[in-house]
Short mmCIF file of N, CA and C in Angstrom, two decimals:
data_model
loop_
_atom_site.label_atom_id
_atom_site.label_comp_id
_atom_site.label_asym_id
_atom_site.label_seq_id
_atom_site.Cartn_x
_atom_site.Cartn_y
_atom_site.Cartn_z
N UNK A 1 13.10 0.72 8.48
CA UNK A 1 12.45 -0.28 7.67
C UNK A 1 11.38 0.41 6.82
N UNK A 2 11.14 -0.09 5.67
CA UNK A 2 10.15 0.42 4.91
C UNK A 2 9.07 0.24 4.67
N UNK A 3 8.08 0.61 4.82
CA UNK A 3 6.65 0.55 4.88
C UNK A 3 5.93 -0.44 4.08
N UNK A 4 5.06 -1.27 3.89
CA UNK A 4 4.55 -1.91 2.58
C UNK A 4 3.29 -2.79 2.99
N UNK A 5 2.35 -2.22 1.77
CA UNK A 5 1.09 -2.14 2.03
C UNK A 5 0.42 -3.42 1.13
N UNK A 6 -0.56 -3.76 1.40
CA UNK A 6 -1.63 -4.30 0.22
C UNK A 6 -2.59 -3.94 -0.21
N UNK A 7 -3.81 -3.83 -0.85
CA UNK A 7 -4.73 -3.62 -1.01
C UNK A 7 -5.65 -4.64 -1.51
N UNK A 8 -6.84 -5.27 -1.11
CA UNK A 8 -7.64 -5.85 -1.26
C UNK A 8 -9.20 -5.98 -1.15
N UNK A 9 -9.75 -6.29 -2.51
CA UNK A 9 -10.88 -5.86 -2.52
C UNK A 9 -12.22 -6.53 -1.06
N UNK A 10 -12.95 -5.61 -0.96
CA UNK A 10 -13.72 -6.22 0.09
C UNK A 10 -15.41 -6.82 -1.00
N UNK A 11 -15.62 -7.95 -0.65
CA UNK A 11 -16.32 -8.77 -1.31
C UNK A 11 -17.61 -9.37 -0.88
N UNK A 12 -18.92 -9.50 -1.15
CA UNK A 12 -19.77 -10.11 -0.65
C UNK A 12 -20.45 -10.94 -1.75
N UNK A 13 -21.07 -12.26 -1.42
CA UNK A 13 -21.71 -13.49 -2.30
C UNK A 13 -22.66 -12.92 -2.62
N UNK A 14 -23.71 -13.19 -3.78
CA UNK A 14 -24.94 -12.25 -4.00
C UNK A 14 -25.25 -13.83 -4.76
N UNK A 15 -26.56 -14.14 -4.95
CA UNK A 15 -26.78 -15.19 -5.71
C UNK A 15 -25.77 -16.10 -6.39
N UNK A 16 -25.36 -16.30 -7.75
CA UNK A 16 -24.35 -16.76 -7.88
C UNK A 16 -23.16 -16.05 -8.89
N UNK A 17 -23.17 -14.76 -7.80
CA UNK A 17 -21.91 -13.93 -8.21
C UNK A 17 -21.18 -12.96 -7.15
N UNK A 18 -19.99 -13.03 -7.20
CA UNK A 18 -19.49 -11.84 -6.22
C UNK A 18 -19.12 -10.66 -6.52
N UNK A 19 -19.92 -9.81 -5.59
CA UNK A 19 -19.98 -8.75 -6.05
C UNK A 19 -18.34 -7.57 -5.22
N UNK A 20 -18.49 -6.63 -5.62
CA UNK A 20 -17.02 -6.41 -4.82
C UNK A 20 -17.71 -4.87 -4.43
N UNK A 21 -17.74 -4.50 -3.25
CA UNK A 21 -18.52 -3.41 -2.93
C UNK A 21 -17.37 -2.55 -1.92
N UNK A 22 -15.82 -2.80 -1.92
CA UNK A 22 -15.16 -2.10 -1.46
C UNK A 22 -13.50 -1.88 -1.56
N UNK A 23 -12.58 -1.65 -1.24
CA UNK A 23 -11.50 -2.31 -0.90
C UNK A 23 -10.57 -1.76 0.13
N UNK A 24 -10.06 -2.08 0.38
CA UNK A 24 -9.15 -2.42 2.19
C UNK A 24 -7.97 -2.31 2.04
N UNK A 25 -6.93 -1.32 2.63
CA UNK A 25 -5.73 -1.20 2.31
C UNK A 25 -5.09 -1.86 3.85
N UNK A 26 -3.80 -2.67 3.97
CA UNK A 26 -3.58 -3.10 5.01
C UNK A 26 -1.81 -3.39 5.07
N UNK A 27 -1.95 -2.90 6.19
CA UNK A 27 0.02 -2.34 5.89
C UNK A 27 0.47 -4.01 6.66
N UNK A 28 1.30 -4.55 5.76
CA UNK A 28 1.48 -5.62 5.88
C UNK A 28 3.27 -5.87 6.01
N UNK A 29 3.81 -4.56 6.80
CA UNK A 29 5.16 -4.60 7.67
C UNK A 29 6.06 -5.79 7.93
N UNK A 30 4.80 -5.55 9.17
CA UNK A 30 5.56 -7.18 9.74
C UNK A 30 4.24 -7.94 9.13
N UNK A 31 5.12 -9.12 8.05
CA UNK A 31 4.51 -9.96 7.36
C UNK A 31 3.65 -10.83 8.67
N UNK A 32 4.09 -10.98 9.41
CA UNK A 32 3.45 -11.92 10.40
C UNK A 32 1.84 -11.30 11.05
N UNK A 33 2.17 -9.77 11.32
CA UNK A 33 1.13 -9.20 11.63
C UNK A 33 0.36 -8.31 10.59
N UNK A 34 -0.50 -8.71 9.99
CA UNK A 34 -1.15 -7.25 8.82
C UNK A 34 -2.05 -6.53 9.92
N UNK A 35 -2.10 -5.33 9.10
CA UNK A 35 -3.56 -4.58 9.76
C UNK A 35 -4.29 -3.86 9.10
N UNK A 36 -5.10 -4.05 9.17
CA UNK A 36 -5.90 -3.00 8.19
C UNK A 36 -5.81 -1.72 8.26
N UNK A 37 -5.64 -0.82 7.64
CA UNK A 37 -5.77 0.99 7.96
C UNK A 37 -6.43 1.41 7.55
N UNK A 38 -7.47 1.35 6.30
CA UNK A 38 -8.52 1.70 5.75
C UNK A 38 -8.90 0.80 4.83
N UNK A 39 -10.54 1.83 4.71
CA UNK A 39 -11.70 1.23 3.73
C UNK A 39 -11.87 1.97 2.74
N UNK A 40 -12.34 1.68 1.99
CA UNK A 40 -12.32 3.12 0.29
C UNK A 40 -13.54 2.02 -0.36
N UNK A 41 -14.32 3.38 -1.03
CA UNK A 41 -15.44 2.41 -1.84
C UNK A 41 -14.94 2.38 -3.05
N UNK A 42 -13.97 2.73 -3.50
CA UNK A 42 -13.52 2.98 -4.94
C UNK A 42 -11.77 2.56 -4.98
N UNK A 43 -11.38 1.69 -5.71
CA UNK A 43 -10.33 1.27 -5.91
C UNK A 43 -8.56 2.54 -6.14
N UNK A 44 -8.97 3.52 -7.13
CA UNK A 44 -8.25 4.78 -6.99
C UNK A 44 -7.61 5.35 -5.59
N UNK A 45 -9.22 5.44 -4.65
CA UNK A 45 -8.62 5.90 -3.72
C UNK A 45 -7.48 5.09 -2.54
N UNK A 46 -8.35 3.81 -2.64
CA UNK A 46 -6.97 2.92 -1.72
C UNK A 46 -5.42 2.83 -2.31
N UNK A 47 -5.23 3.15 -3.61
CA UNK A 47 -4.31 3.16 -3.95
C UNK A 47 -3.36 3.84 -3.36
N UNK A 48 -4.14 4.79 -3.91
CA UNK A 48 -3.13 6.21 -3.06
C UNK A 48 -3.34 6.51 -1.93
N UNK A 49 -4.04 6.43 -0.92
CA UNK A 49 -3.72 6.09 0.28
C UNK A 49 -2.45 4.87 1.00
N UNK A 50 -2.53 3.94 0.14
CA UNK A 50 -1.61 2.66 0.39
C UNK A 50 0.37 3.35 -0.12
N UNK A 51 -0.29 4.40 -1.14
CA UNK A 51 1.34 5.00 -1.93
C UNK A 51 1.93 6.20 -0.82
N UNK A 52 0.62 6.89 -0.46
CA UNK A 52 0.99 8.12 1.00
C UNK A 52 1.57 7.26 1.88
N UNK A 53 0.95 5.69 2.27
CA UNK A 53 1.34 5.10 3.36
C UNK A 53 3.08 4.72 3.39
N UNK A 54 3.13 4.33 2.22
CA UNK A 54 4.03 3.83 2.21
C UNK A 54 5.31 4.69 2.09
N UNK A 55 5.24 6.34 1.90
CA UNK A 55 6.64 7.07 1.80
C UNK A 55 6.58 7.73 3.35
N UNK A 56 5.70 7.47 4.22
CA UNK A 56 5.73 7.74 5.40
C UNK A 56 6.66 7.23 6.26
N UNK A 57 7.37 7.95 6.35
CA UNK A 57 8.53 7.50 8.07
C UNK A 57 8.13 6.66 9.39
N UNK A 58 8.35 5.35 9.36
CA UNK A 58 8.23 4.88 10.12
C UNK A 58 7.74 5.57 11.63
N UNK A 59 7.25 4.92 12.44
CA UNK A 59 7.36 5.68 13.51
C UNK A 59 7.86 4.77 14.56
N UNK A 60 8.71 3.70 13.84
CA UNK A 60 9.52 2.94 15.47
C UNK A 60 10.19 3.96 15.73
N UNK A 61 11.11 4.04 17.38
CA UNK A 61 11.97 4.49 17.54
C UNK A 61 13.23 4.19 17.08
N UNK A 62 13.95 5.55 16.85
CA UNK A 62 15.58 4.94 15.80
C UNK A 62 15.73 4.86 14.40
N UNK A 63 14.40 4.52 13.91
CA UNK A 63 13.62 4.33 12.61
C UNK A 63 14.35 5.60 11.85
N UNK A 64 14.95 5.37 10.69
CA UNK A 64 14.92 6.41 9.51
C UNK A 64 14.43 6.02 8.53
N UNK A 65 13.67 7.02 7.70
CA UNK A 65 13.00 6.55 6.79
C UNK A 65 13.50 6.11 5.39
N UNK A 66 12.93 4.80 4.65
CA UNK A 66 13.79 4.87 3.55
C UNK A 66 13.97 5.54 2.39
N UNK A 67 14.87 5.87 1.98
CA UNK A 67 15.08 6.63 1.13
C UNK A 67 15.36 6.08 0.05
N UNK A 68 15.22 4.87 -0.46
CA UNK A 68 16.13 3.99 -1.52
C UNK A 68 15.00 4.12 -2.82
N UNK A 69 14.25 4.28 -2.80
CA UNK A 69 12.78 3.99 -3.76
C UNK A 69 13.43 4.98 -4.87
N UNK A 70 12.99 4.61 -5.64
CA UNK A 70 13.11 5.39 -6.99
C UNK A 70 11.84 5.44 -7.78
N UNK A 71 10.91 6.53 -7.32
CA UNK A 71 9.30 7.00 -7.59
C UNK A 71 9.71 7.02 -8.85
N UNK A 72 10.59 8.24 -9.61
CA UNK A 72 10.79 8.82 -10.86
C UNK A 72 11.36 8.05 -11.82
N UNK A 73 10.58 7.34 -12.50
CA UNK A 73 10.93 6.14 -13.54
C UNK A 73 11.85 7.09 -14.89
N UNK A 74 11.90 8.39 -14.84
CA UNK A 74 12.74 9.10 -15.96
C UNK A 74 14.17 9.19 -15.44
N UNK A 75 14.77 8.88 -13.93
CA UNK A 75 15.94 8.91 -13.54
C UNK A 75 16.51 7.58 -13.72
N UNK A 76 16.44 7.57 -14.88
CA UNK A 76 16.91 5.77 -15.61
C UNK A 76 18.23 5.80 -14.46
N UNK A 77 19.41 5.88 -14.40
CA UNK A 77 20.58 5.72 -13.14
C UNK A 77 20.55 5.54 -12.00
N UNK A 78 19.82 6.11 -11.56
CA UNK A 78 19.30 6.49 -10.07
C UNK A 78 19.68 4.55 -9.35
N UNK A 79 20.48 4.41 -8.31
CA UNK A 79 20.64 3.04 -7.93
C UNK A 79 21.90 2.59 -8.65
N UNK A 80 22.38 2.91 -9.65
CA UNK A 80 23.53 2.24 -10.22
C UNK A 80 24.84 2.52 -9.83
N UNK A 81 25.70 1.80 -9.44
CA UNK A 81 26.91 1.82 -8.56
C UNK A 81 27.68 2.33 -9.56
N UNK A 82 28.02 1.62 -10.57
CA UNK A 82 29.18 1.99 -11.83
C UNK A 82 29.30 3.43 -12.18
N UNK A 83 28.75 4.18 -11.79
CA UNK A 83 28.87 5.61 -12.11
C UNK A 83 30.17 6.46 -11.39
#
């Protein structure tokens, strides 16, 4: 199964504005259960933490990792059966 993350900013009320002083990456697998895996004060970095997370091999047992993603947006074919 394949990994898949969210990211969301972490937020606090300040008079009458919210301010956003973090954000939270949280691997959200099993839709039923999320979890958080990290904190980042800067938006960049949760990203790519959430993109490492996600080409990572499962670690159920039996688990292979997926291979179906197509990172390289220049392999226009890549996925197409008709070939």
């Amino acid at each position: 199964m394949a990994r898949t993350t969210r990211k969301e900013p972490i937020s606090e009320e300040q008079a009458e504005a919210i301010i956003i002083t973090g954000w939270r990456v949280i691997d959200v697998t099993p839709p039923s259960a999320p979890k958080e895996i990290t904190r980042h004060d800067h938006e960049p970095d949760a990203i790519e933490v959430a993109r490492r997370f996600e080409t990572k091999p499962p670690n159920e047992p039996g688990s292979v990792p997926d291979g179906t993603q197509d990172d390289d947006a220049s392999q226009t074919n890549m996925g197409n059966v008709d070939e």
